Amino acid sequence: MLLTDLRKKVWKDNTALPANGLVLWTSGNVSARDPESNLVVIKPSGVHFEDLTPENLTIVDLDGNVIEGDLAPSVDTESHLYIYRHRQDIHGITHTHSPYATCFAILGKSLPIYTTTSAAVFGREIPISDIAAVGETAIGKEIVDKIGNNSALLLKNHGVFTVGKSSTDSLKAAVILEETAQSVYYALSLANHIEPLSKKYVQEVYDFYQNNYGQK
Amino acid sequence: MLLTDLRKKVWKDNTALPANGLVLWTSGNVSARDPESNLVVIKPSGVHFEDLTPENLTIVDLDGNVIEGDLAPSVDTESHLYIYRHRQDIHGITHTHSPYATCFAILGKSLPIYTTTSAAVFGREIPISDIAAVGETAIGKEIVDKIGNNSALLLKNHGVFTVGKSSTDSLKAAVILEETAQSVYYALSLANHIEPLSKKYVQEVYDFYQNNYGQK
Amino acid sequence: MLLTDLRKKVWKDNTALPANGLVLWTSGNVSARDPESNLVVIKPSGVHFEDLTPENLTIVDLDGNVIEGDLAPSVDTESHLYIYRHRQDIHGITHTHSPYATCFAILGKSLPIYTTTSAAVFGREIPISDIAAVGETAIGKEIVDKIGNNSALLLKNHGVFTVGKSSTDSLKAAVILEETAQSVYYALSLANHIEPLSKKYVQEVYDFYQNNYGQK
Amino acid sequence: MLLTDLRKKVWKDNTALPANGLVLWTSGNVSARDPESNLVVIKPSGVHFEDLTPENLTIVDLDGNVIEGDLAPSVDTESHLYIYRHRQDIHGITHTHSPYATCFAILGKSLPIYTTTSAAVFGREIPISDIAAVGETAIGKEIVDKIGNNSALLLKNHGVFTVGKSSTDSLKAAVILEETAQSVYYALSLANHIEPLSKKYVQEVYDFYQNNYGQK
């Protein structure tokens, strides 16, 4: 079986979606690209998260051919692959309809930075896309066009895509985005206007956190 | 024991109600109609979900006679049966008071389509009923009169009924309805008006999803 | 050990408080009065719900003397006893600070009936108390003065007391009150005014439900 | 291994953070200071709560030197130590971004006392800090300057710090703060103004509770 270690990581990160309240039923997915082979491990389509195993994930190449797996890959696979083909620096992608972030996706508004945690993880305002044309390639193109150097994008009237150097990095971005969207939603519902943190302050927090957080 | 396979499915779908945050205590229920015999498997009345087993579900015929089971069927049984008698295409029904969907049921407003996920699953605005007269036949009639070709109906000042080709299909509709109602509630509480997705776009998403999602 | 069966019921109903999202930490409590002896089984003070057992509950008489138990009874015991002394029909009491019901307790407003479920369980508007003077007797008196023939009372700037023929009946009232308060909160935050269900309709639903729900 | 009993308590209190819905992912932390040695037991940086054990916590002295442990301590360690160095009465600290309390931290408003539970635990309005300069010493100084004789502080645009005589006392303050912030948020979103409880009443409730709650 190909990529057995990467399968385990992607399986664990997919199961973290329901555990962190980011998905219901079978929607949402995490993928990772193997840096050596450019093969992509991704959730199969329409399968419940509790039925996932490292072994029943699907492996596709960058053109969408199924290389290994009995199950059809996620309906969102072509969006993931479009991103991987156009961004050599991205090796992990998470997609959710997490409820508070999706609130802002419905409103069609970018999410300014109001908290030190989102400053530390994102370093800049979370952008919002336009409504993507129907079809997965169109969604992938919209993400690549709009995400810039952020690790998260609000997809208008749809949900969230986050990216990172690994599937776990993209998962972390999806969790922190939902956490900050929740508190910001509450605050905005009590006040007509709240001043976001300044760009300078956000950058300082981001730099501090990138240098000091976690284990070396 | 009759319909042992269908009992297992209906039991699993009933236990998914609390697991997905759609019900509290003993309210809410899932039923299925066997296509061969027209017998209906349904939750017994006032039983906690953790005490359900495939074996203690109740089987009734379309006239409401208990065919198998020691426990009285759900107080909502006659509503389910009215639907099954009047809609040959429906073989599964889910009823909940899930909190965000019930918000819209209290408001007495249909729920437009603001998200691609609800477009993909419902294909059209979720309708709202009138207040049903007291009694289960009146509720069943109100549902049949108002649900049209949708798979979900908001029952005014009450909750949600969803229908499908199987109990699992109706359960999925109930989960996705609550998920979308949650994000839409948040968005509407921050904005006086949000433009729903166009009918044309909703139809395109629906068609794409029906043809591309899940395993063949 | 006294009242071993009643201890089990009260223990189970206390553990249902966190399981249904009605309490955090050690606050909230359920008690029951034994109809024979008038002894009351109640949660000990400041104990975490996961550390409760049927055996470590405290038994007191109607004057508050500890009859059995190594642990001091709930700080709210005198409120429970005041109710039991003044209402011979009540044999179970639940107290919580469940978040949505407490919202209405902070607002100081009674909760009209907007849903068929709350009509079925309560049959009439949930009343609101005045701010009780400090001390448990004062709280008990305020409850007895204001709850009338309802099974739930919003205690102003405090939380919820529910009563019933058994501890489980009072627990059910606390669960359904929180469920309905949640959906009503959402609806009220989207609309300036919502018309409650009519008294006549509420009474009809209540009568239907009392006669048709559950197992005989 | 040093401080094995204190390690167990701090480990248990850290695991209570996700169990009580106060944290997501790896953020948030609890520490305790040993009264004898002045050594501090704290969560290691960037470690998931389910991977914590009493043994893999980090022990530092008041100057931040790692005394025992293979893992780098929390990025917030210097904030904790600043507090311990300047407040001899504090032996436990909890830090979270719990969503409802963080709402008020984003709004930049102190949280008045609207409920008897928060009156009993805090005894006075929860203060709000200014935006702290970037860096952990600055955060520690802001906390010491603003928390006064309260056990909780809203850290502007950041989250919550709570303190106590033990890690468990600080944890309890963090749980009760989030519980009260949740209900108060709901109430404020339905009303333009709500009158807080009077200072006199809050003090009476506080005094009653300090003398009557829990086991001796």
PDB file of C-alpha atoms in Angstrom, chain B residues 2-3 6 32-40 62 88 90-91 165:
ATOM      1  CA  LEU B   2     -40.324  -9.011  11.214  1.00  0.00           C
ATOM      2  CA  LEU B   3     -38.083  -6.763   9.090  1.00  0.00           C
ATOM      3  CA  LEU B   6     -34.955  -2.467   8.402  1.00  0.00           C
ATOM      4  CA  ALA B  32     -39.127   3.763   7.508  1.00  0.00           C
ATOM      5  CA  ARG B  33     -41.677   1.996   5.315  1.00  0.00           C
ATOM      6  CA  ASP B  34     -40.851  -1.441   3.942  1.00  0.00           C
ATOM      7  CA  PRO B  35     -41.506  -1.327   0.166  1.00  0.00           C
ATOM      8  CA  GLU B  36     -42.730  -4.936   0.036  1.00  0.00           C
ATOM      9  CA  SER B  37     -45.182  -5.108   2.920  1.00  0.00           C
ATOM     10  CA  ASN B  38     -45.946  -1.406   3.453  1.00  0.00           C
ATOM     11  CA  LEU B  39     -45.247  -2.016   7.164  1.00  0.00           C
ATOM     12  CA  VAL B  40     -43.658   0.894   9.013  1.00  0.00           C
ATOM     13  CA  LEU B  62     -50.530   1.958   7.299  1.00  0.00           C
ATOM     14  CA  GLN B  88     -45.911   6.451  -2.594  1.00  0.00           C
ATOM     15  CA  ILE B  90     -41.539   8.365   0.382  1.00  0.00           C
ATOM     16  CA  HIS B  91     -40.033   5.491   2.392  1.00  0.00           C
ATOM     17  CA  LYS B 165     -36.376   7.364  -0.278  1.00  0.00           C
TER      18      LYS B 165
END
